CSV table of C-alpha atoms in Angstrom, one decimal:
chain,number,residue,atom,x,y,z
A,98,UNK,CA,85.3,101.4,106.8
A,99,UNK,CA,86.5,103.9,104.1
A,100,UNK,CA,85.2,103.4,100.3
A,101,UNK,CA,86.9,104.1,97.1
A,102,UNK,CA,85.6,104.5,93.3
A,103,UNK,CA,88.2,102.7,91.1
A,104,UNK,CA,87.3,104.1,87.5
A,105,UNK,CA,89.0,101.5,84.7
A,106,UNK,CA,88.2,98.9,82.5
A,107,UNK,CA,86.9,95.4,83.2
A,108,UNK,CA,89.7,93.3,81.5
A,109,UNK,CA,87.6,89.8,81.7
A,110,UNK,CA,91.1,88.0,81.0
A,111,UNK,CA,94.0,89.5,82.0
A,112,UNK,CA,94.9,90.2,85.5
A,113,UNK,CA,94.9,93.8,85.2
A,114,UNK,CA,92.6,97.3,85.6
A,115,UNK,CA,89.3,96.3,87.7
A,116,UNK,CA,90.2,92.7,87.9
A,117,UNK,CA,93.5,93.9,90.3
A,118,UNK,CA,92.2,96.8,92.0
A,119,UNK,CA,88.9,95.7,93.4
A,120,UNK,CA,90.5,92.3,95.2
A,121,UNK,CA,93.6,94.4,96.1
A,122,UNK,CA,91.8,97.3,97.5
A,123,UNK,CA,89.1,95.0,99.4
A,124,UNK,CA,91.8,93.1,101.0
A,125,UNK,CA,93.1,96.2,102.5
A,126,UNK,CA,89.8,96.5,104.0
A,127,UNK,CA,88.6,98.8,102.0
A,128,UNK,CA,85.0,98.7,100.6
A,129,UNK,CA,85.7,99.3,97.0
A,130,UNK,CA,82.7,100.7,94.3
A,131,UNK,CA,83.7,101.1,90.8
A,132,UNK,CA,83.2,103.0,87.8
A,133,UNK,CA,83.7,100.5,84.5
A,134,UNK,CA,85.1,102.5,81.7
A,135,UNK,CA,85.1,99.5,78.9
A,136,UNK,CA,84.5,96.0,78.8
A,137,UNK,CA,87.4,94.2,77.2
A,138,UNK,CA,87.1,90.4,76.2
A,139,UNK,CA,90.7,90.8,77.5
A,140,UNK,CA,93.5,92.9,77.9
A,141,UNK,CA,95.3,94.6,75.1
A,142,UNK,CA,98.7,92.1,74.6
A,143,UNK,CA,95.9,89.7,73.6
A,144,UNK,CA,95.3,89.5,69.6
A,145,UNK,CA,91.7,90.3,68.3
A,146,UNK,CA,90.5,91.2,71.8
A,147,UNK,CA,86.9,93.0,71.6
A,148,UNK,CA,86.2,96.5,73.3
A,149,UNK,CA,83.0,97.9,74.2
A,150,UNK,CA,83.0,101.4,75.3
A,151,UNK,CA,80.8,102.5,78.5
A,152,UNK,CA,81.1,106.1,77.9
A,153,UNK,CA,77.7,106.3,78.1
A,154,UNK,CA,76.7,104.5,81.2
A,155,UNK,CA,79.4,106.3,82.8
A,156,UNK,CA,77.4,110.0,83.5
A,157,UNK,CA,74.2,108.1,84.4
A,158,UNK,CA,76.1,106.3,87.3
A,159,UNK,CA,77.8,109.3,88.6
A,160,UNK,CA,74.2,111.1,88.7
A,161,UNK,CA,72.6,108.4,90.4
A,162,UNK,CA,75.2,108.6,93.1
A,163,UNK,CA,75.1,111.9,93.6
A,164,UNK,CA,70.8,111.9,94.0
A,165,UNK,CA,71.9,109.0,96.8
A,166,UNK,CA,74.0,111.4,98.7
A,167,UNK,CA,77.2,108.3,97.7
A,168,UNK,CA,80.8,110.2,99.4
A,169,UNK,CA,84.1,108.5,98.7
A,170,UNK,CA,87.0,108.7,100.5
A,171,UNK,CA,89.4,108.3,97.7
A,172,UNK,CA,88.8,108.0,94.4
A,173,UNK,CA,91.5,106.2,92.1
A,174,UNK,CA,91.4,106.2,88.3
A,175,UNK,CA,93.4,104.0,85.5
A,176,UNK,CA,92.5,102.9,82.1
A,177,UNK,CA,90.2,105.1,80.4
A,178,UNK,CA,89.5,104.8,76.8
A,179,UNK,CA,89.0,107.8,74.9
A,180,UNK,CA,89.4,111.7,75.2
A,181,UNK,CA,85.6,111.9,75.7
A,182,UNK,CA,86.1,109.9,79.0
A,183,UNK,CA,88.6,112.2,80.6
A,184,UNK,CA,86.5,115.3,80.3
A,185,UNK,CA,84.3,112.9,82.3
A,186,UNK,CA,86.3,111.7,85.0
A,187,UNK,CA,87.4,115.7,85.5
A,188,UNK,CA,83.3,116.3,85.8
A,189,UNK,CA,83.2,113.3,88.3
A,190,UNK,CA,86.8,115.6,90.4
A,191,UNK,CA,84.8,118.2,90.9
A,192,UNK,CA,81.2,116.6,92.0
A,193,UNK,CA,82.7,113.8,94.3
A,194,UNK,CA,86.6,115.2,95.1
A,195,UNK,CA,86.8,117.1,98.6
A,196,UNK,CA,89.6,118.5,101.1
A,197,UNK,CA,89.9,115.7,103.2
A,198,UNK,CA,89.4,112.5,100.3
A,199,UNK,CA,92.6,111.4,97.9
A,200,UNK,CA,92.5,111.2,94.0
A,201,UNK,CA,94.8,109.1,92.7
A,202,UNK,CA,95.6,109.2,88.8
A,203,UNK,CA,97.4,106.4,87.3
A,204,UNK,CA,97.5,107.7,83.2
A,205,UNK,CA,97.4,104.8,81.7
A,206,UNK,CA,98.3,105.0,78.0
A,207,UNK,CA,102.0,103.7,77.6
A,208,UNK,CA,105.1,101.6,78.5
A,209,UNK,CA,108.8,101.2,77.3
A,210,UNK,CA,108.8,103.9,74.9
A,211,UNK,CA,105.4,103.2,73.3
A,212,UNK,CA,101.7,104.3,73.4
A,213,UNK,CA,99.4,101.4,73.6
A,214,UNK,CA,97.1,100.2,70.9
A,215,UNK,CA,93.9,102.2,70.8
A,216,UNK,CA,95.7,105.7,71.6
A,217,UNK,CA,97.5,108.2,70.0
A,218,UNK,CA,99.1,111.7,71.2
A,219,UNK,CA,96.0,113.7,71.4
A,220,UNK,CA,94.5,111.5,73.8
A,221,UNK,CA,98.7,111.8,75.5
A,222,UNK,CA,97.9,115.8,75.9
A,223,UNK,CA,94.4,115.2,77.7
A,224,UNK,CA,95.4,113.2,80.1
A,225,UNK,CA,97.8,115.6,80.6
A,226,UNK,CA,95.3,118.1,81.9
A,227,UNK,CA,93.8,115.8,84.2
A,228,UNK,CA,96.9,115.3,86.0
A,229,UNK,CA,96.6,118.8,87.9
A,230,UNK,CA,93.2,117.4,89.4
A,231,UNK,CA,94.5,114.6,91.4
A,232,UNK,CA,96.7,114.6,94.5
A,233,UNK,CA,98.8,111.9,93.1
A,234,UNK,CA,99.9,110.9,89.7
A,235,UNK,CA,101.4,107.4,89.5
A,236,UNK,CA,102.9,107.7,85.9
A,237,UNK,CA,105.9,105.2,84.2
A,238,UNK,CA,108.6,106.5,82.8
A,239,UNK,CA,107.4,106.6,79.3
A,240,UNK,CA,103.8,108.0,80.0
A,241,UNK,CA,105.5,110.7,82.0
A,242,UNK,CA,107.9,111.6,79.0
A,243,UNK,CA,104.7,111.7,76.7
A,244,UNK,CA,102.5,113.7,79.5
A,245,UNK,CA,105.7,116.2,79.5
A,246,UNK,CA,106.5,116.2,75.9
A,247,UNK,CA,109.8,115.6,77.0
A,248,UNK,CA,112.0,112.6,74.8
A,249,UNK,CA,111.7,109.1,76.0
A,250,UNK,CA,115.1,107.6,77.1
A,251,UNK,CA,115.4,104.1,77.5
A,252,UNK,CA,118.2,104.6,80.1
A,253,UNK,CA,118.2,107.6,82.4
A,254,UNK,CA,119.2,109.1,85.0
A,255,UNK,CA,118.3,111.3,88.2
A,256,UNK,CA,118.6,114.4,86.1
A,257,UNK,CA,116.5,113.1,83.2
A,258,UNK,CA,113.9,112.2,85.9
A,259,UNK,CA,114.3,115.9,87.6
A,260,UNK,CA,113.3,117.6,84.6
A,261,UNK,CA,110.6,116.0,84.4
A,262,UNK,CA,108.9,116.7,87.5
A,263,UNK,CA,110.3,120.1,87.0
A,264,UNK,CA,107.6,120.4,84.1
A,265,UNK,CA,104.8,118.4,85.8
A,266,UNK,CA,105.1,121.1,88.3
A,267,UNK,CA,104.8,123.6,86.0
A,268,UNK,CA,101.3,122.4,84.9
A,269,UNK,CA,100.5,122.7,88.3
A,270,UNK,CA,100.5,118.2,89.2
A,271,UNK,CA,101.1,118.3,93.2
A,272,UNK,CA,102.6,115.2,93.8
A,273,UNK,CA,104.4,112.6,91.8
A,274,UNK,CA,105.7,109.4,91.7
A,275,UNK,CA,107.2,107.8,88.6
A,276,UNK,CA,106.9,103.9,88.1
A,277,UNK,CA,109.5,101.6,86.1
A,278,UNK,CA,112.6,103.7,86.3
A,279,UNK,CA,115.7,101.5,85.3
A,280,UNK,CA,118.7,103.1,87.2
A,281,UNK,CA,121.6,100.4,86.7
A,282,UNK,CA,121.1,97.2,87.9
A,283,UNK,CA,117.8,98.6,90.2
A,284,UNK,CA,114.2,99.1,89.5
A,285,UNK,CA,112.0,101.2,91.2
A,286,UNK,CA,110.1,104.8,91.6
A,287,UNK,CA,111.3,108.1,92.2
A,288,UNK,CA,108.7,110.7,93.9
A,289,UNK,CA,108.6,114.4,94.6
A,290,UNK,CA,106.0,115.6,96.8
A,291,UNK,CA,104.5,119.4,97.0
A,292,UNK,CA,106.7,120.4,99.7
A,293,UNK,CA,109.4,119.7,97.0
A,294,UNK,CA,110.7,116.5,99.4
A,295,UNK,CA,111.8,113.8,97.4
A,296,UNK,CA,112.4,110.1,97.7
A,297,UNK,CA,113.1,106.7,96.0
A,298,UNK,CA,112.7,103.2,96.0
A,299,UNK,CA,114.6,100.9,94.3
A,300,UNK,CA,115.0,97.0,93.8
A,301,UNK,CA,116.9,94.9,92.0
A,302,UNK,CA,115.7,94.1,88.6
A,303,UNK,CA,113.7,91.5,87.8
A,304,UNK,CA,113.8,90.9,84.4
A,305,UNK,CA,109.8,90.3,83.9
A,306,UNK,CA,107.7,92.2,81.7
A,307,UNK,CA,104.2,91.0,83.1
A,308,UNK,CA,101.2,93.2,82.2
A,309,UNK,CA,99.3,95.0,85.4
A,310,UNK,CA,102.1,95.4,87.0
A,311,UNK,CA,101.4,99.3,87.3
A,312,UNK,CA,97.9,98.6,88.5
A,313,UNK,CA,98.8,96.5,91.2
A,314,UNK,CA,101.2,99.4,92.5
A,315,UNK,CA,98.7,101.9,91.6
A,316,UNK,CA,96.0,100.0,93.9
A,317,UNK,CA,98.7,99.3,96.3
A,318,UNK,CA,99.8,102.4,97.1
A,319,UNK,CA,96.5,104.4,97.1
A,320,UNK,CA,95.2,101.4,99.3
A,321,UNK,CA,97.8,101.9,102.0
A,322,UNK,CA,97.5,105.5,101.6
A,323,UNK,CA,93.8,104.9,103.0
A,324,UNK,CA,94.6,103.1,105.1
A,325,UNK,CA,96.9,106.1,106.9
A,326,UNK,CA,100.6,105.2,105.9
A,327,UNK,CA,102.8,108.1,104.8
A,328,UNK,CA,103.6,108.5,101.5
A,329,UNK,CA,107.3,106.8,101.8
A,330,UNK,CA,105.8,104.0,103.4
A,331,UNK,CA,102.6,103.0,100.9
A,332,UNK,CA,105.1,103.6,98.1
A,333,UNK,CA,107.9,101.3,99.9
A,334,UNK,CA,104.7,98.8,100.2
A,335,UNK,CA,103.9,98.5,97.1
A,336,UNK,CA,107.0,98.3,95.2
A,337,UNK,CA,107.9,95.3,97.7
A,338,UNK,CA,104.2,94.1,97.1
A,339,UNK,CA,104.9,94.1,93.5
A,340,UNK,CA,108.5,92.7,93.9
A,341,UNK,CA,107.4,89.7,96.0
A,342,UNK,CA,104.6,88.9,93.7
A,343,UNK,CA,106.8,89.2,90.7
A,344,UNK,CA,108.8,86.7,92.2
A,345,UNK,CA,106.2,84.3,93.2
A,346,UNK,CA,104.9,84.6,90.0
A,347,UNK,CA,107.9,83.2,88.1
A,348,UNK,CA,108.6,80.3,90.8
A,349,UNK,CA,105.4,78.9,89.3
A,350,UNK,CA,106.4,77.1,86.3
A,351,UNK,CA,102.8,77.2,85.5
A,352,UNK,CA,102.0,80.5,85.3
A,353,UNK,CA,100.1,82.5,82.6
A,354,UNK,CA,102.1,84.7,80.8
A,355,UNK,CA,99.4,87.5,80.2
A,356,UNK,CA,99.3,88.6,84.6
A,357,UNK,CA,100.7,87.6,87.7
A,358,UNK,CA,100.1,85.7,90.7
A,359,UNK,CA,98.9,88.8,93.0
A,360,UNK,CA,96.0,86.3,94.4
A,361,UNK,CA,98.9,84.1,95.9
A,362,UNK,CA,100.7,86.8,97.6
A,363,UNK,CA,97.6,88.7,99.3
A,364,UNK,CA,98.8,87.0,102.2
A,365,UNK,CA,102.0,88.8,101.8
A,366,UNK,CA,100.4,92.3,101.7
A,367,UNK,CA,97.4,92.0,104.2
A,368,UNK,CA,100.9,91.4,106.8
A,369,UNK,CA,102.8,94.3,105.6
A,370,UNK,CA,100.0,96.5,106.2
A,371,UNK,CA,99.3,95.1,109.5
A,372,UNK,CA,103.0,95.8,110.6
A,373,UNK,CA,102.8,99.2,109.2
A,374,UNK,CA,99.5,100.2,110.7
A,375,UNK,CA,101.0,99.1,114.3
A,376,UNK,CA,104.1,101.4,113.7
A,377,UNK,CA,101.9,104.5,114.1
């Protein structure tokens, strides 16, 4: 069985972060160990929510797996919550990242236009630099623009999206896919890899705006990645895995409004995966 690190927040209300990833990843059969950057009373669309930084617990952790000889196969990072914590996550690269795992880095910071509560541009730049560490960076639109320094657009197209990458390249990120790109009527991701191939998936638009929606992709795809799919297909599965629980979310007229209903729709994904796996 292969083992990932997920290194993000506990949310303890919210659907999102650790509270996605660790279920998600599991159910892909994939023994999942995690790295809590913050305890949150619950996510941050909730007012008056409290915050307790783990900054400090997170070196101690990281040296006590590396006395116990811990490897990971992939290592996937979201939420963290201050500048201080991605000089630590690069430290935590270089002591447990190899040639044959996968980092995935999902800079989690902003969405439609806006930085989150709780952040600010400096903390925009340094994430910046940790983007050249991973193998994959699993941006949306707007923290791309921000990573870049390149103007948000509300509505773009393929060029737009090209000169990004065409700067993420030039500070040396390898492969990229960006998340929540509104092309018309469609939603979806556009990717280029480091053989400069490039691909997209698009849906049409559901007209949702559910938090953890990017973690549950992010998990998704780097859980289908370890689980040997190309990178086409574990993108394809989890925009569809995201799709279909998007729409099973808002067939139940009693669901919350702060997360979706990814824990009715495991079924869903644990059978995609299965049909993927016997395609190779």
């Amino acid at each position: 069985m292969k083992r990932i690190v997920s290194i993000q927040d506990i949310s303890c209300i919210g659907k999102c972060s650790q509270t996605i990833a660790l279920p998600v990843l599991s159910a892909m059969g994939i023994e999942t160990s995690i790295i809590p950057t913050a305890i949150l009373s619950a996510h941050t669309m909730f007012p008056d929510f409290t915050f307790r930084d783990l900054s400090e617990d997170i070196p101690k952790i990281k040296n006590h797996w590396l006395s116990q000889g811990v490897t990971f196969d992939g290592i996937l990072t979201g939420y963290l919550g201050s500048v201080k914590q991605i000089e630590m996550i690069s430290g935590i690269y270089k002591d447990f990242g190899t040639e044959k795992n996968l980092i995935v880095l999902d800079p989690v910071f902003a969405d439609k236009g806006r930085i989150y509560p709780g952040f600010d541009m400096e903390y925009a730049k340094a994430i910046a630099s940790l983007c050249s560490q991973a193998d994959y960076i699993v941006p949306n639109i707007t923290e791309a623009a921000y990573i870049t320094g390149i103007p948000y657009r509300e509505v773009c197209d393929m060029a737009y999206i090209e000169t990004i990458f065409d700067v993420l390249t030039q500070m040396g990120v390898k492969n990229t896919i960006i998340t929540s790109v509104h092309i018309g009527d469609e939603n979806g991701i556009v990717c280029r890899l480091a053989n400069n191939r490039r691909f997209s998936v698009f849906r049409s638009n559901i007209d949702a705006p559910f938090h953890g929606t990017g973690d549950l992709f992010a998990s998704t795809f780097t859980g289908a990645l370890l689980n040997g799919l190309s990178t086409e297909d574990a993108a394809e599965l989890a925009v569809d895995y995201v799709n279909e629980t998007l729409c099973a979310t808002l067939k139940n007229n009693k669901h919350n409004w702060y997360g979706v209903d990814f824990e009715a729709t495991l079924p869903y994904l644990m059978d995609r995966l299965y049909a993927y796996s016997n395609s190779y």
